[in-house]
């Protein structure tokens, strides 16, 4: 999602660079790329700021291996860690960094993950039902589909896929697995299609899209990790430091929006004549609502279409 299929173009790269630049200019600045992917944003950041050091995190071992090659020319200026990004406090403590000047989250799946036929992220090609970002993690999409109760499956599809026909799809999966376990993405896409009433199939793109998104979020615990990681990331940002996030579906974007709004609001109880020092906002928002890719980027990289960018700057230390 975050990069184009052919060229792996980092989404909204110039805007990300522009928003982070004031925080990353001072000598000795450190930026965390919490979702390294193929290091598209990371290499642009290191190239733009010759004094900058980078910590790159990704749950996917292949992302780390490939990025190490991509970043070779910046040798000595980066540390890469295979981890879930909610491990940020431990990673910063091990690096001896109480605070950093910038943090980037480019959420979701990368184009190489979507395009790799064995990973099972895409409904457009047949593959084993895997969908793990960390391929050593225990839970696969096949485990979810073959072991969850119909009620739990329906909850996953409704909550994480915003799927209107969640219960019908869940019942069809349970009926299918009574004969033999589900193993292939193509079969799952067929089951979803057959479970959705014909008029609904004609709108909103491939009907399997929402089910695949929901399973991916469940398999990787994505929203839980994001809810834990965001407060930790904001806590780690130095005064004058900045955070930029790119979200690709409304659940992610809502989570980011809420956390940034909470940190950039004055919490002085109503009725007091002046704001309390301790209740003044720690952050200021740098974007009005969420920014989206422009027409040129959409034409060059249609996968950037769902992107919603938000950014904020720390104004003062925590009380
Ligand atoms: C959209 S891609 C990032 C692309 C990157 N900005 C680039 O320019 O190449 C998202 C990456 O985040 C990783 N990721 C997703 N959720 C994660 C999590 N909870 N912890 C660590 N990495 C995660 C994925 O494995 C994927 O490689």
Coordinates of N, CA and C in Angstrom, one line a residue, residues 41-159:
X41 N 11.0 6.1 2.3 CA 11.1 7.3 3.1 C 12.4 7.4 3.9
X42 N 12.9 6.3 4.4 CA 14.1 6.4 5.2 C 15.3 6.9 4.3
X43 N 15.5 6.4 3.1 CA 16.6 6.8 2.3 C 16.4 8.3 1.9
X44 N 15.2 8.7 1.7 CA 15.0 10.1 1.3 C 15.3 11.0 2.5
X45 N 15.0 10.6 3.7 CA 15.3 11.4 4.9 C 16.8 11.5 5.2
X46 N 17.5 10.3 5.0 CA 18.9 10.3 5.2 C 19.6 11.2 4.2
X47 N 19.1 11.1 2.9 CA 19.8 11.9 1.9 C 19.5 13.4 2.1
X48 N 18.4 13.8 2.6 CA 18.0 15.2 2.8 C 18.8 15.8 3.9
X49 N 19.2 15.0 4.9 CA 19.8 15.6 6.1 C 21.1 14.8 6.4
X50 N 22.2 15.4 6.0 CA 23.5 14.7 6.1 C 23.9 14.3 7.5
X51 N 23.4 15.1 8.5 CA 23.8 14.8 9.9 C 22.8 13.9 10.6
X52 N 21.8 13.5 9.9 CA 20.7 12.7 10.6 C 21.1 11.3 10.8
X53 N 20.6 10.7 12.0 CA 20.7 9.3 12.2 C 19.3 8.7 12.2
X54 N 19.2 7.5 11.8 CA 17.8 6.9 11.7 C 17.8 5.5 12.4
X55 N 16.7 5.3 13.1 CA 16.4 4.0 13.6 C 15.2 3.5 12.8
X56 N 15.4 2.3 12.1 CA 14.3 1.8 11.3 C 13.8 0.5 11.9
X57 N 12.4 0.4 12.0 CA 11.8 -0.7 12.6 C 10.8 -1.3 11.6
X58 N 10.8 -2.7 11.5 CA 9.8 -3.4 10.8 C 9.6 -4.8 11.3
X59 N 8.4 -5.2 11.3 CA 8.1 -6.6 11.9 C 8.5 -7.6 10.9
X60 N 8.7 -7.2 9.6 CA 9.0 -8.2 8.6 C 10.5 -8.3 8.3
X61 N 11.0 -9.6 8.5 CA 12.5 -9.8 8.4 C 13.0 -9.4 7.0
X62 N 12.2 -9.7 6.0 CA 12.6 -9.4 4.6 C 12.8 -7.9 4.4
X63 N 11.9 -7.1 5.0 CA 12.0 -5.6 4.9 C 13.3 -5.1 5.5
X64 N 13.7 -5.8 6.6 CA 15.0 -5.4 7.3 C 16.2 -5.7 6.4
X65 N 16.1 -7.0 5.9 CA 17.3 -7.4 5.0 C 17.4 -6.6 3.8
X66 N 16.3 -6.3 3.1 CA 16.3 -5.6 1.8 C 16.7 -4.1 2.1
X67 N 16.2 -3.5 3.2 CA 16.5 -2.1 3.5 C 18.0 -1.9 3.9
X68 N 18.5 -3.0 4.5 CA 20.0 -2.9 4.8 C 20.8 -2.7 3.6
X69 N 20.4 -3.3 2.5 CA 21.1 -3.2 1.2 C 20.8 -1.8 0.6
X70 N 19.5 -1.4 0.6 CA 19.2 -0.1 0.1 C 19.9 1.1 0.8
X71 N 20.1 0.9 2.1 CA 20.7 2.0 2.9 C 22.2 2.0 3.0
X72 N 22.8 1.0 2.2 CA 24.3 0.8 2.4 C 25.1 2.1 2.3
X73 N 24.7 3.0 1.4 CA 25.5 4.2 1.2 C 25.4 5.1 2.4
X74 N 24.5 4.9 3.3 CA 24.4 5.7 4.5 C 25.1 5.0 5.7
X75 N 26.0 4.1 5.4 CA 26.6 3.2 6.5 C 27.0 4.0 7.7
X76 N 26.7 3.5 8.9 CA 27.1 4.2 10.1 C 26.1 5.2 10.6
X77 N 25.0 5.5 9.8 CA 24.0 6.4 10.2 C 22.7 5.8 10.5
X78 N 22.6 4.5 10.5 CA 21.3 3.9 10.7 C 21.4 2.6 11.5
X79 N 20.3 2.3 12.3 CA 20.2 1.1 13.1 C 18.9 0.5 12.7
X80 N 18.9 -0.8 12.2 CA 17.6 -1.4 11.9 C 17.2 -2.5 12.8
X81 N 16.0 -2.6 13.2 CA 15.5 -3.5 14.2 C 14.3 -4.3 13.7
X82 N 14.3 -5.6 13.7 CA 13.1 -6.3 13.4 C 12.2 -6.4 14.7
X83 N 11.1 -5.7 14.7 CA 10.3 -5.7 15.9 C 8.9 -5.2 15.5
X84 N 7.9 -5.4 16.4 CA 6.6 -4.7 16.3 C 6.9 -3.3 16.8
X85 N 6.2 -2.3 16.2 CA 6.6 -0.9 16.6 C 6.2 -0.5 18.0
X86 N 5.3 -1.3 18.6 CA 5.0 -1.0 20.0 C 6.1 -1.3 21.0
X87 N 7.2 -1.9 20.4 CA 8.4 -2.1 21.3 C 9.3 -0.9 21.3
X88 N 8.9 0.2 20.7 CA 9.7 1.4 20.6 C 10.4 1.8 21.9
X89 N 9.7 1.9 23.1 CA 10.4 2.3 24.3 C 11.6 1.4 24.6
X90 N 11.5 0.1 24.4 CA 12.7 -0.8 24.6 C 13.8 -0.5 23.6
X91 N 13.4 -0.2 22.4 CA 14.4 0.0 21.3 C 15.1 1.3 21.6
X92 N 14.4 2.3 22.0 CA 15.1 3.6 22.3 C 15.9 3.5 23.5
X93 N 15.5 2.8 24.5 CA 16.3 2.6 25.8 C 17.6 1.9 25.4
X94 N 17.5 0.8 24.6 CA 18.7 0.1 24.2 C 19.7 0.9 23.4
X95 N 19.1 1.9 22.6 CA 20.0 2.8 21.9 C 20.5 4.0 22.7
X96 N 20.0 4.0 24.0 CA 20.5 5.1 24.9 C 19.9 6.4 24.5
X97 N 18.7 6.4 23.9 CA 18.0 7.7 23.5 C 16.8 8.0 24.3
X98 N 16.9 9.0 25.2 CA 15.7 9.3 26.0 C 14.6 10.0 25.1
X99 N 15.0 10.7 24.0 CA 14.1 11.3 23.1 C 14.6 11.3 21.7
X100 N 13.7 11.6 20.7 CA 14.1 11.7 19.3 C 13.5 12.9 18.7
X101 N 14.0 13.3 17.5 CA 13.5 14.6 16.9 C 12.3 14.3 15.9
X102 N 12.2 13.1 15.4 CA 11.2 12.8 14.5 C 10.8 11.4 14.5
X103 N 9.5 11.1 14.2 CA 9.0 9.7 14.1 C 8.0 9.7 12.9
X104 N 8.2 8.6 12.1 CA 7.3 8.4 10.9 C 6.6 7.1 11.1
X105 N 5.3 7.0 10.9 CA 4.5 5.8 10.8 C 3.9 5.8 9.4
X106 N 4.3 4.9 8.5 CA 3.6 4.7 7.2 C 2.9 3.3 7.3
X107 N 1.7 3.4 7.8 CA 1.1 2.1 8.3 C 0.7 1.1 7.2
X108 N 0.4 -0.1 7.7 CA -0.2 -1.1 6.8 C 0.8 -2.0 6.1
X109 N 0.4 -2.4 4.9 CA 1.2 -3.4 4.2 C 2.0 -2.7 3.1
X110 N 3.2 -3.2 2.8 CA 4.0 -2.6 1.7 C 3.6 -3.3 0.4
X111 N 4.0 -2.6 -0.7 CA 3.8 -3.2 -2.0 C 4.5 -4.5 -2.2
X112 N 5.8 -4.6 -1.8 CA 6.4 -5.9 -1.9 C 5.7 -7.0 -1.2
X113 N 5.1 -6.7 0.0 CA 4.3 -7.7 0.7 C 3.0 -8.1 -0.1
X114 N 2.3 -7.1 -0.6 CA 1.1 -7.3 -1.4 C 1.4 -8.1 -2.7
X115 N 2.6 -7.8 -3.3 CA 2.9 -8.4 -4.6 C 3.6 -9.8 -4.5
X116 N 4.0 -10.1 -3.3 CA 4.7 -11.4 -3.1 C 3.6 -12.5 -3.0
X117 N 3.6 -13.4 -4.1 CA 2.4 -14.3 -4.1 C 2.4 -15.3 -2.9
X118 N 3.5 -15.5 -2.2 CA 3.4 -16.5 -1.1 C 2.9 -15.9 0.2
X119 N 2.8 -14.6 0.2 CA 2.4 -14.0 1.5 C 0.9 -14.0 1.8
X120 N 0.1 -14.1 0.8 CA -1.3 -14.2 1.0 C -2.1 -12.9 1.4
X121 N -1.5 -11.8 1.1 CA -2.1 -10.5 1.5 C -3.2 -10.1 0.4
X122 N -3.0 -10.6 -0.8 CA -3.8 -10.0 -1.9 C -4.9 -11.0 -2.3
X123 N -6.1 -10.4 -2.6 CA -7.2 -11.2 -3.0 C -7.1 -11.4 -4.6
X124 N -6.2 -10.7 -5.2 CA -6.1 -10.8 -6.7 C -5.3 -11.9 -7.2
X125 N -4.5 -12.6 -6.3 CA -3.8 -13.8 -6.7 C -3.9 -14.9 -5.7
X126 N -3.9 -16.1 -6.2 CA -4.1 -17.3 -5.3 C -2.8 -17.6 -4.6
X127 N -3.0 -17.8 -3.2 CA -1.8 -18.0 -2.4 C -2.3 -18.7 -1.1
X128 N -1.4 -19.2 -0.3 CA -1.8 -19.8 1.0 C -2.3 -18.6 1.9
X129 N -3.3 -18.9 2.8 CA -3.9 -17.9 3.6 C -2.9 -17.6 4.8
X130 N -1.9 -16.7 4.5 CA -0.9 -16.5 5.6 C -1.2 -15.1 6.2
X131 N -0.8 -14.0 5.5 CA -1.0 -12.6 5.9 C -0.2 -12.2 7.1
X132 N 0.8 -12.9 7.5 CA 1.7 -12.5 8.7 C 2.7 -11.5 8.2
X133 N 2.9 -10.3 8.9 CA 4.0 -9.4 8.5 C 5.3 -10.0 9.0
X134 N 5.2 -10.6 10.3 CA 6.4 -11.3 10.8 C 6.1 -12.8 10.6
X135 N 6.9 -13.3 9.7 CA 6.6 -14.7 9.2 C 6.9 -15.8 10.3
X136 N 7.5 -15.3 11.4 CA 7.7 -16.2 12.5 C 6.6 -16.1 13.6
X137 N 5.6 -15.2 13.4 CA 4.5 -15.1 14.3 C 3.6 -16.3 14.2
X138 N 3.0 -16.6 15.4 CA 2.2 -17.9 15.4 C 0.9 -18.0 14.6
X139 N 0.2 -16.8 14.5 CA -1.2 -16.9 13.9 C -1.2 -16.5 12.5
X140 N -1.8 -17.4 11.6 CA -2.0 -17.1 10.2 C -3.5 -16.8 9.9
X141 N -3.7 -16.3 8.7 CA -5.1 -16.1 8.3 C -5.9 -17.4 8.3
X142 N -5.2 -18.5 7.9 CA -5.8 -19.8 7.9 C -6.3 -20.2 9.3
X143 N -5.4 -19.9 10.3 CA -5.8 -20.3 11.7 C -7.0 -19.5 12.1
X144 N -7.1 -18.2 11.7 CA -8.3 -17.5 12.1 C -9.5 -18.1 11.5
X145 N -9.4 -18.3 10.2 CA -10.6 -18.8 9.4 C -11.0 -20.2 9.8
X146 N -10.1 -21.0 10.2 CA -10.4 -22.4 10.5 C -10.7 -22.7 12.0
X147 N -10.4 -21.7 12.9 CA -10.6 -22.0 14.3 C -11.5 -21.1 15.0
X148 N -11.7 -19.9 14.5 CA -12.6 -18.9 15.2 C -14.0 -19.4 15.1
X149 N -14.9 -19.1 16.1 CA -16.3 -19.4 16.0 C -16.9 -18.4 15.0
X150 N -18.1 -18.7 14.5 CA -18.8 -17.9 13.5 C -19.0 -16.5 14.1
X151 N -19.3 -16.4 15.4 CA -19.5 -15.1 16.0 C -18.2 -14.3 16.1
X152 N -17.1 -14.9 16.4 CA -15.8 -14.2 16.5 C -15.4 -13.8 15.1
X153 N -15.6 -14.7 14.1 CA -15.2 -14.3 12.7 C -16.0 -13.1 12.3
X154 N -17.3 -13.1 12.6 CA -18.2 -12.0 12.1 C -17.7 -10.7 12.8
X155 N -17.3 -10.8 14.1 CA -16.9 -9.6 14.8 C -15.6 -9.0 14.1
X156 N -14.7 -9.9 13.8 CA -13.5 -9.5 13.1 C -13.8 -8.8 11.8
X157 N -14.7 -9.4 11.0 CA -15.0 -8.8 9.7 C -15.8 -7.5 9.8
X158 N -16.6 -7.4 10.8 CA -17.4 -6.2 11.0 C -16.5 -5.1 11.6
X159 N -15.7 -5.4 12.7 CA -15.0 -4.4 13.3 C -13.8 -3.9 12.5

